CSV table of C-alpha atoms in Angstrom, one decimal:
chain,number,residue,atom,x,y,z
A,26,MET,CA,6.1,4.3,20.9
A,27,LYS,CA,3.1,6.7,20.4
A,28,ILE,CA,3.4,8.9,17.4
A,29,ALA,CA,1.3,11.9,16.3
A,30,ILE,CA,1.2,12.7,12.6
A,31,ILE,CA,-0.3,16.1,11.7
A,32,GLY,CA,-1.7,16.5,8.1
A,33,ALA,CA,-3.6,13.9,6.1
A,34,GLY,CA,-2.4,14.4,2.6
A,35,TRP,CA,-0.5,12.0,0.5
A,36,TYR,CA,2.5,12.2,2.8
A,37,GLY,CA,0.7,12.0,6.1
A,38,CYS,CA,-1.4,9.1,5.0
A,39,HIS,CA,1.3,7.2,3.4
A,40,ILE,CA,3.7,7.7,6.3
A,41,GLY,CA,1.0,6.8,8.8
A,42,LEU,CA,0.2,3.7,7.1
A,43,SER,CA,3.8,2.6,6.8
A,44,LEU,CA,4.3,3.2,10.7
A,45,LYS,CA,1.0,1.5,11.5
A,46,ASN,CA,1.9,-1.6,9.4
A,47,ASN,CA,5.2,-1.8,11.3
A,48,GLY,CA,3.4,-1.9,14.6
A,49,PHE,CA,3.6,1.7,15.9
A,50,ASP,CA,0.8,3.3,17.8
A,51,ILE,CA,-0.2,6.4,15.7
A,52,LYS,CA,-2.8,9.0,15.5
A,53,ILE,CA,-3.3,11.2,12.4
A,54,PHE,CA,-4.8,14.7,12.9
A,55,GLU,CA,-6.4,16.5,9.9
A,56,LYS,CA,-8.0,19.9,10.3
A,57,ASN,CA,-10.4,19.4,7.3
A,58,ASP,CA,-13.4,17.1,7.2
A,59,ASP,CA,-11.7,14.7,4.9
A,60,ILE,CA,-8.2,13.7,3.7
A,61,PHE,CA,-6.5,15.0,0.6
A,62,LEU,CA,-8.4,18.3,0.5
A,63,GLU,CA,-5.4,20.6,-0.1
A,64,SER,CA,-2.2,20.2,-2.2
A,65,SER,CA,-2.6,16.4,-2.5
A,66,THR,CA,-5.7,16.7,-4.7
A,67,ASN,CA,-5.3,20.4,-5.9
A,68,ASN,CA,-2.5,19.8,-8.4
A,69,GLN,CA,-2.0,18.6,-11.9
A,70,TYR,CA,-2.8,14.9,-11.3
A,71,ARG,CA,0.7,14.1,-12.6
A,72,LEU,CA,2.8,11.2,-11.3
A,73,HIS,CA,6.2,12.5,-12.2
A,74,GLN,CA,9.4,10.7,-13.4
A,75,GLY,CA,11.5,13.8,-13.0
A,76,LEU,CA,11.2,15.2,-16.5
A,77,HIS,CA,10.2,18.7,-15.2
A,78,TYR,CA,13.4,19.1,-13.3
A,79,ALA,CA,16.4,19.6,-15.6
A,80,ARG,CA,17.8,22.0,-13.0
A,81,SER,CA,17.5,19.8,-10.0
A,82,SER,CA,19.2,16.5,-10.1
A,83,LEU,CA,18.0,15.5,-6.5
A,84,THR,CA,14.4,16.0,-7.6
A,85,ARG,CA,15.0,14.0,-10.8
A,86,TYR,CA,16.5,11.0,-9.0
A,87,GLN,CA,13.9,11.0,-6.3
A,88,SER,CA,11.0,11.1,-8.8
A,89,ARG,CA,12.6,8.5,-11.1
A,90,ASP,CA,12.9,6.0,-8.3
A,91,GLY,CA,9.7,7.1,-6.6
A,92,PHE,CA,7.7,6.6,-9.8
A,93,LEU,CA,8.6,2.9,-10.0
A,94,ARG,CA,8.0,2.4,-6.3
A,95,PHE,CA,4.6,4.1,-6.3
A,96,CYS,CA,3.5,2.0,-9.3
A,97,GLU,CA,4.5,-1.1,-7.5
A,98,ARG,CA,3.2,-0.1,-4.0
A,99,TYR,CA,0.0,1.5,-5.2
A,100,PRO,CA,-0.8,0.0,-8.7
A,101,ASN,CA,-4.4,1.0,-8.6
A,102,PHE,CA,-3.9,4.6,-7.9
A,103,SER,CA,-2.6,5.8,-11.2
A,104,GLN,CA,-3.6,5.5,-14.9
A,105,ILE,CA,-1.3,5.1,-17.9
A,106,ILE,CA,-1.2,7.9,-20.5
A,107,GLU,CA,-0.8,6.5,-23.9
A,108,GLU,CA,0.7,9.7,-25.4
A,109,ASN,CA,2.8,11.9,-23.2
A,110,TYR,CA,5.2,14.4,-24.8
A,111,TYR,CA,7.8,16.7,-23.6
A,112,LEU,CA,8.7,19.4,-26.2
A,113,ILE,CA,11.6,21.8,-26.5
A,114,PRO,CA,10.7,25.2,-28.2
A,115,LYS,CA,13.2,26.7,-30.4
A,116,TYR,CA,13.2,30.2,-28.9
A,117,GLU,CA,11.7,30.2,-25.3
A,118,SER,CA,13.4,27.2,-23.7
A,119,ILE,CA,16.5,27.9,-21.6
A,120,LEU,CA,17.9,24.6,-22.8
A,121,ASP,CA,18.5,23.2,-26.3
A,122,PHE,CA,16.9,19.9,-27.1
A,123,ASN,CA,20.1,17.8,-27.1
A,124,THR,CA,21.1,19.2,-23.7
A,125,TYR,CA,17.7,18.5,-22.3
A,126,PHE,CA,17.6,15.0,-23.7
A,127,SER,CA,21.2,14.2,-22.4
A,128,ILE,CA,20.2,15.3,-18.9
A,129,MET,CA,17.2,13.0,-18.8
A,130,PHE,CA,18.9,10.2,-20.6
A,131,SER,CA,21.9,10.2,-18.2
A,132,THR,CA,19.5,10.2,-15.3
A,133,GLY,CA,18.3,6.8,-16.3
A,134,ILE,CA,14.7,7.9,-17.1
A,135,ASN,CA,13.0,5.6,-19.7
A,136,ILE,CA,12.4,8.1,-22.6
A,137,GLU,CA,12.0,7.8,-26.3
A,138,LYS,CA,13.7,10.4,-28.5
A,139,LEU,CA,11.5,11.5,-31.5
A,140,ASN,CA,12.0,13.7,-34.4
A,141,VAL,CA,9.8,16.7,-35.4
A,142,ASN,CA,7.7,14.5,-37.6
A,143,HIS,CA,6.1,13.0,-34.5
A,144,ILE,CA,5.0,16.3,-33.1
A,145,PRO,CA,1.2,16.2,-32.5
A,146,LYS,CA,-0.7,17.7,-35.5
A,147,TYR,CA,-2.3,20.3,-33.3
A,148,LEU,CA,1.0,22.0,-32.7
A,149,ASP,CA,3.1,24.2,-35.0
A,150,ALA,CA,6.1,21.9,-35.6
A,151,SER,CA,8.2,24.7,-37.0
A,152,LYS,CA,8.5,26.2,-33.5
A,153,PHE,CA,10.1,23.1,-31.8
A,154,GLU,CA,13.5,21.6,-31.8
A,155,GLY,CA,12.4,18.1,-30.9
A,156,LEU,CA,10.4,16.0,-28.5
A,157,ILE,CA,10.5,13.0,-26.3
A,158,LYS,CA,7.8,10.5,-25.4
A,159,CYS,CA,7.8,9.1,-21.9
A,160,ASP,CA,5.8,7.2,-19.3
A,161,GLU,CA,4.0,9.4,-16.8
A,162,ARG,CA,0.7,8.6,-15.2
A,163,ILE,CA,-2.5,10.3,-13.9
A,164,LEU,CA,-3.0,10.2,-10.2
A,165,LEU,CA,-6.3,8.6,-9.2
A,166,ASN,CA,-6.8,10.5,-5.9
A,167,ASN,CA,-10.4,9.5,-5.3
A,168,LYS,CA,-9.3,5.8,-5.2
A,169,ALA,CA,-6.4,6.6,-3.0
A,170,LYS,CA,-8.7,8.6,-0.6
A,171,GLN,CA,-11.1,5.6,-0.3
A,172,PHE,CA,-8.1,3.2,0.4
A,173,PHE,CA,-6.5,5.5,3.1
A,174,ASN,CA,-9.8,6.3,4.7
A,175,LYS,CA,-10.6,2.6,5.1
A,176,GLU,CA,-7.0,1.5,6.1
A,177,LEU,CA,-6.5,4.4,8.6
A,178,ASN,CA,-10.1,4.6,9.9
A,179,ASN,CA,-9.3,3.9,13.5
A,180,VAL,CA,-6.3,6.2,13.8
A,181,LEU,CA,-7.5,9.1,11.6
A,182,TYR,CA,-9.1,12.2,13.4
A,183,LYS,CA,-10.6,14.5,11.0
A,184,ASN,CA,-12.0,18.0,11.8
A,185,THR,CA,-9.3,18.3,14.5
A,186,LYS,CA,-7.3,21.4,14.7
A,187,ILE,CA,-4.1,21.6,16.7
A,188,GLU,CA,-5.0,23.9,19.4
A,189,SER,CA,-1.8,23.4,21.3
A,190,CYS,CA,1.5,21.7,20.7
A,191,THR,CA,4.3,21.8,23.4
A,192,LYS,CA,7.2,19.9,24.4
A,193,GLU,CA,7.7,18.7,28.0
A,194,ASN,CA,10.8,16.8,29.0
A,195,ASP,CA,11.1,14.1,26.3
A,196,LYS,CA,7.3,14.1,25.3
A,197,ILE,CA,5.2,16.1,22.9
A,198,ILE,CA,1.8,17.3,24.2
A,199,ILE,CA,-0.7,17.9,21.5
A,200,ASN,CA,-4.2,19.1,22.5
A,201,ASN,CA,-3.4,17.8,26.1
A,202,GLU,CA,-2.5,14.3,24.8
A,203,THR,CA,1.0,13.0,25.3
A,204,PHE,CA,3.1,11.5,22.5
A,205,ASP,CA,6.7,10.1,22.1
A,206,TYR,CA,7.2,11.6,18.6
A,207,LEU,CA,5.6,14.1,16.2
A,208,VAL,CA,5.6,14.0,12.4
A,209,ASP,CA,4.7,17.3,10.9
A,210,CYS,CA,3.3,17.0,7.5
A,211,THR,CA,1.9,20.6,7.3
A,212,TRP,CA,4.8,22.4,5.6
A,213,GLY,CA,5.4,24.9,8.4
A,214,ALA,CA,1.8,25.4,9.6
A,215,LEU,CA,3.0,24.5,13.1
A,216,ASN,CA,6.5,26.0,13.0
A,217,PRO,CA,8.1,28.6,10.7
A,218,ILE,CA,10.5,27.3,8.1
A,219,ASN,CA,13.6,29.0,6.8
A,220,ASN,CA,14.7,29.3,3.2
A,221,TYR,CA,11.3,28.5,1.8
A,222,PHE,CA,8.4,30.6,0.4
A,223,TYR,CA,4.7,29.9,-0.1
A,224,GLU,CA,3.3,30.2,-3.7
A,225,PRO,CA,-0.5,30.4,-4.1
A,226,THR,CA,-1.2,29.0,-7.5
A,227,LEU,CA,-4.0,28.9,-10.2
A,228,LEU,CA,-4.6,26.1,-12.6
A,229,LEU,CA,-7.3,26.1,-15.2
A,230,TYR,CA,-9.7,23.2,-16.0
A,231,TYR,CA,-10.7,22.6,-19.5
A,232,GLN,CA,-13.0,20.1,-21.3
A,233,THR,CA,-12.3,18.7,-24.8
A,234,LYS,CA,-14.9,19.8,-27.4
A,235,LYS,CA,-14.2,17.1,-29.9
A,236,ASP,CA,-14.5,13.4,-29.5
A,237,ILE,CA,-10.7,12.8,-29.1
A,238,ILE,CA,-8.2,11.6,-26.5
A,239,PHE,CA,-5.9,14.5,-26.3
A,240,PRO,CA,-2.2,13.8,-25.6
A,241,ALA,CA,-0.4,15.2,-22.5
A,242,ILE,CA,1.8,18.1,-23.7
A,243,THR,CA,4.5,19.7,-21.6
A,244,LEU,CA,6.8,22.5,-22.9
A,245,VAL,CA,10.2,22.7,-21.1
A,246,ASP,CA,12.4,24.3,-19.8
A,247,GLY,CA,11.5,27.7,-19.0
A,248,PRO,CA,8.6,30.1,-18.9
A,249,LEU,CA,6.3,27.7,-20.7
A,250,TRP,CA,3.0,25.7,-20.2
A,251,SER,CA,1.4,22.2,-20.0
A,252,ILE,CA,-1.8,20.6,-20.8
A,253,TYR,CA,-2.4,17.4,-18.8
A,254,PRO,CA,-5.3,15.0,-18.4
A,255,THR,CA,-7.1,14.6,-15.0
A,256,ASP,CA,-8.8,11.5,-13.7
A,257,LYS,CA,-12.0,12.5,-15.4
A,258,ALA,CA,-12.3,11.6,-19.1
A,259,GLY,CA,-12.1,14.7,-21.3
A,260,ILE,CA,-11.1,17.0,-18.4
A,261,TYR,CA,-7.6,18.6,-18.6
A,262,THR,CA,-5.6,21.2,-16.6
A,263,LEU,CA,-3.7,24.1,-18.1
A,264,SER,CA,-0.7,25.4,-16.1
A,265,SER,CA,1.9,28.1,-16.9
A,266,VAL,CA,5.3,28.6,-15.3
A,267,THR,CA,4.7,32.4,-15.6
A,268,HIS,CA,1.0,32.8,-14.9
A,269,THR,CA,0.1,29.9,-12.6
A,270,PRO,CA,1.8,31.5,-9.5
A,271,ILE,CA,-0.1,34.4,-7.9
A,272,GLY,CA,2.3,35.6,-5.5
A,273,LEU,CA,5.2,34.7,-3.1
A,274,TYR,CA,4.8,34.8,0.7
A,275,ASN,CA,6.8,34.1,3.8
A,276,SER,CA,3.8,32.6,5.7
A,277,LYS,CA,1.2,30.0,4.8
A,278,ASN,CA,-1.5,32.2,6.4
A,279,ASP,CA,-0.6,35.1,4.0
A,280,ALA,CA,-0.8,32.6,1.0
A,281,TYR,CA,-4.2,31.5,2.1
A,282,HIS,CA,-5.4,35.1,2.5
A,283,ARG,CA,-4.1,35.8,-1.0
A,284,LEU,CA,-6.2,33.0,-2.4
A,285,SER,CA,-9.3,33.9,-0.6
A,286,ASN,CA,-9.1,37.4,-2.0
A,287,ILE,CA,-8.5,36.6,-5.7
A,288,SER,CA,-11.1,38.3,-7.8
A,289,THR,CA,-13.0,37.0,-10.9
A,290,ASP,CA,-11.4,39.8,-12.9
A,291,GLU,CA,-8.0,38.6,-11.9
A,292,ILE,CA,-8.8,35.0,-12.8
A,293,ASP,CA,-10.1,36.2,-16.3
A,294,ILE,CA,-6.9,38.1,-16.8
A,295,LYS,CA,-4.7,35.1,-15.8
A,296,ARG,CA,-6.7,32.9,-18.1
A,297,GLU,CA,-6.3,35.3,-21.0
A,298,HIS,CA,-2.6,35.4,-20.5
A,299,MET,CA,-2.3,31.6,-20.3
A,300,GLU,CA,-4.4,31.0,-23.4
A,301,LEU,CA,-2.3,33.5,-25.3
A,302,GLU,CA,0.8,31.4,-24.3
A,303,VAL,CA,-0.7,28.2,-25.6
A,304,LEU,CA,-2.0,29.9,-28.9
A,305,THR,CA,1.5,30.8,-30.0
A,306,TYR,CA,2.2,27.0,-30.4
A,307,PHE,CA,-1.3,25.6,-30.7
A,308,SER,CA,-3.5,28.1,-32.7
A,309,GLU,CA,-6.6,26.0,-32.6
A,310,PHE,CA,-6.6,25.5,-28.8
A,311,GLN,CA,-10.0,27.2,-28.3
A,312,SER,CA,-11.6,25.1,-30.9
A,313,TYR,CA,-10.6,21.9,-29.1
A,314,PHE,CA,-11.0,23.0,-25.4
A,315,THR,CA,-13.7,24.8,-23.4
A,316,TYR,CA,-12.9,26.5,-20.2
A,317,ILE,CA,-14.6,25.1,-17.1
A,318,GLY,CA,-13.1,26.9,-14.1
A,319,PRO,CA,-10.1,27.4,-11.8
A,320,GLN,CA,-8.3,25.3,-9.3
A,321,PHE,CA,-6.5,26.9,-6.3
A,322,SER,CA,-3.6,25.5,-4.3
A,323,ILE,CA,-0.4,26.5,-2.5
A,324,LYS,CA,3.0,25.3,-3.3
A,325,THR,CA,6.0,25.5,-1.0
A,326,LYS,CA,9.4,25.9,-2.7
A,327,PRO,CA,13.0,26.6,-1.6
A,328,ILE,CA,14.4,30.0,-2.3
A,329,GLY,CA,16.4,30.0,-5.5
A,330,LYS,CA,16.2,29.4,-9.2
A,331,VAL,CA,17.1,25.8,-9.5
A,332,ASP,CA,13.4,24.6,-9.3
A,333,ASP,CA,14.2,22.2,-6.5
A,334,ARG,CA,11.1,20.1,-5.4
A,335,HIS,CA,12.8,17.2,-3.7
A,336,SER,CA,11.5,15.7,-0.5
A,337,SER,CA,13.4,15.9,2.7
A,338,VAL,CA,12.8,15.2,6.4
A,339,VAL,CA,14.5,17.3,9.2
A,340,ARG,CA,14.7,15.7,12.6
A,341,ASN,CA,14.9,17.7,15.8
A,342,ASP,CA,15.1,15.3,18.7
A,343,ASN,CA,11.6,13.7,18.6
A,344,VAL,CA,10.0,16.0,16.0
A,345,PHE,CA,10.2,15.0,12.3
A,346,SER,CA,9.4,18.0,9.9
A,347,VAL,CA,8.5,16.6,6.5
A,348,TYR,CA,9.3,18.9,3.6
A,349,SER,CA,7.2,17.2,0.9
A,350,GLY,CA,8.1,17.4,-2.7
A,351,LYS,CA,6.3,15.5,-5.4
A,352,VAL,CA,3.8,12.7,-4.7
A,353,ASP,CA,6.3,10.3,-6.1
A,354,ASN,CA,8.8,11.3,-3.3
A,355,ILE,CA,6.7,9.9,-0.5
A,356,PHE,CA,8.9,6.9,-0.1
A,357,GLN,CA,12.0,8.9,0.7
A,358,ALA,CA,10.2,10.4,3.7
A,359,SER,CA,8.6,7.3,5.0
A,360,ASP,CA,11.9,5.3,4.7
A,361,TYR,CA,13.9,7.9,6.7
A,362,ILE,CA,11.3,8.2,9.5
A,363,LEU,CA,10.7,4.5,9.8
A,364,GLY,CA,14.5,3.9,9.9
A,365,GLN,CA,14.9,6.5,12.7
A,366,LEU,CA,12.2,5.0,14.8
A,367,LEU,CA,13.3,1.5,14.4
A,368,GLU,CA,16.9,2.5,15.3
A,369,ASP,CA,15.6,4.4,18.4
A,370,ASN,CA,13.4,1.3,19.4
A,371,ASP,CA,16.5,-1.0,19.2
A,372,LYS,CA,18.4,1.4,21.5
A,373,GLN,CA,15.7,1.1,24.2
């Protein structure tokens, strides 16, 4: 079996390596000059357990299981955070603390319930109902890139755009080369997808001013914010449920166009709004952090308000379309594709 994989982010590389290690003949096509140059790197560097997703049980369960599998399969590609807190504000969260805790506890996520006396000293404790401490990790994407570039070196084709992709009889023809199967990891760049939208996003990078290791802080669930460490010491990202998105679009090209035309003034306004959100709970934020610059990316989300980010794969004959969720969900996608191919192989 000869298999084409389009897109060399976390999903394309992990699926590709899984298939390669199981003896399949694969080629991975990447339009950029290196792997992991889009959403796989341009994110919050967070390896999830599912704690963001009180309104999506499927995302929670996939992240819970995927987190453990990721730590086992790729132990060198994430870093432990000593202090990682999720807090429930009294007035802005759409869930009360006990409801949030019950959802996460019943999901089987390993969490520690703390009282308000444990709220980090930087925050205004009077504005929170409670908090939990949990194990999440920082993704070490540069180490992962080095690994996949080495392991996939002889099957990875960078700077290769898909000029043509057609189906003839039982074969897939890509750039005049014939394949038995196609795995599309581009989130609809090749084919339109229904019931999803593209969301250009803006995260902000900050550096700590003081010689401290700042905890990871996430406020849930609702129009709130998160400060999370990156793989570089002292560098953090600030994200906002309300202000990180910069539009909703039906096509990826429109989302790219929006990002390419964002102005400095618009970034400054977004930054002002995001910092004002933080200052409500963390009045000394600007004395602890200095702004460095923006990070741009594109998220793909299902239409609806449940905040569903689970991973799924849709098979149409010999084409697998990967609807990637979080990085910790890569195993769901690779397991399904590998299982289908092995089953097809047994039938031949």
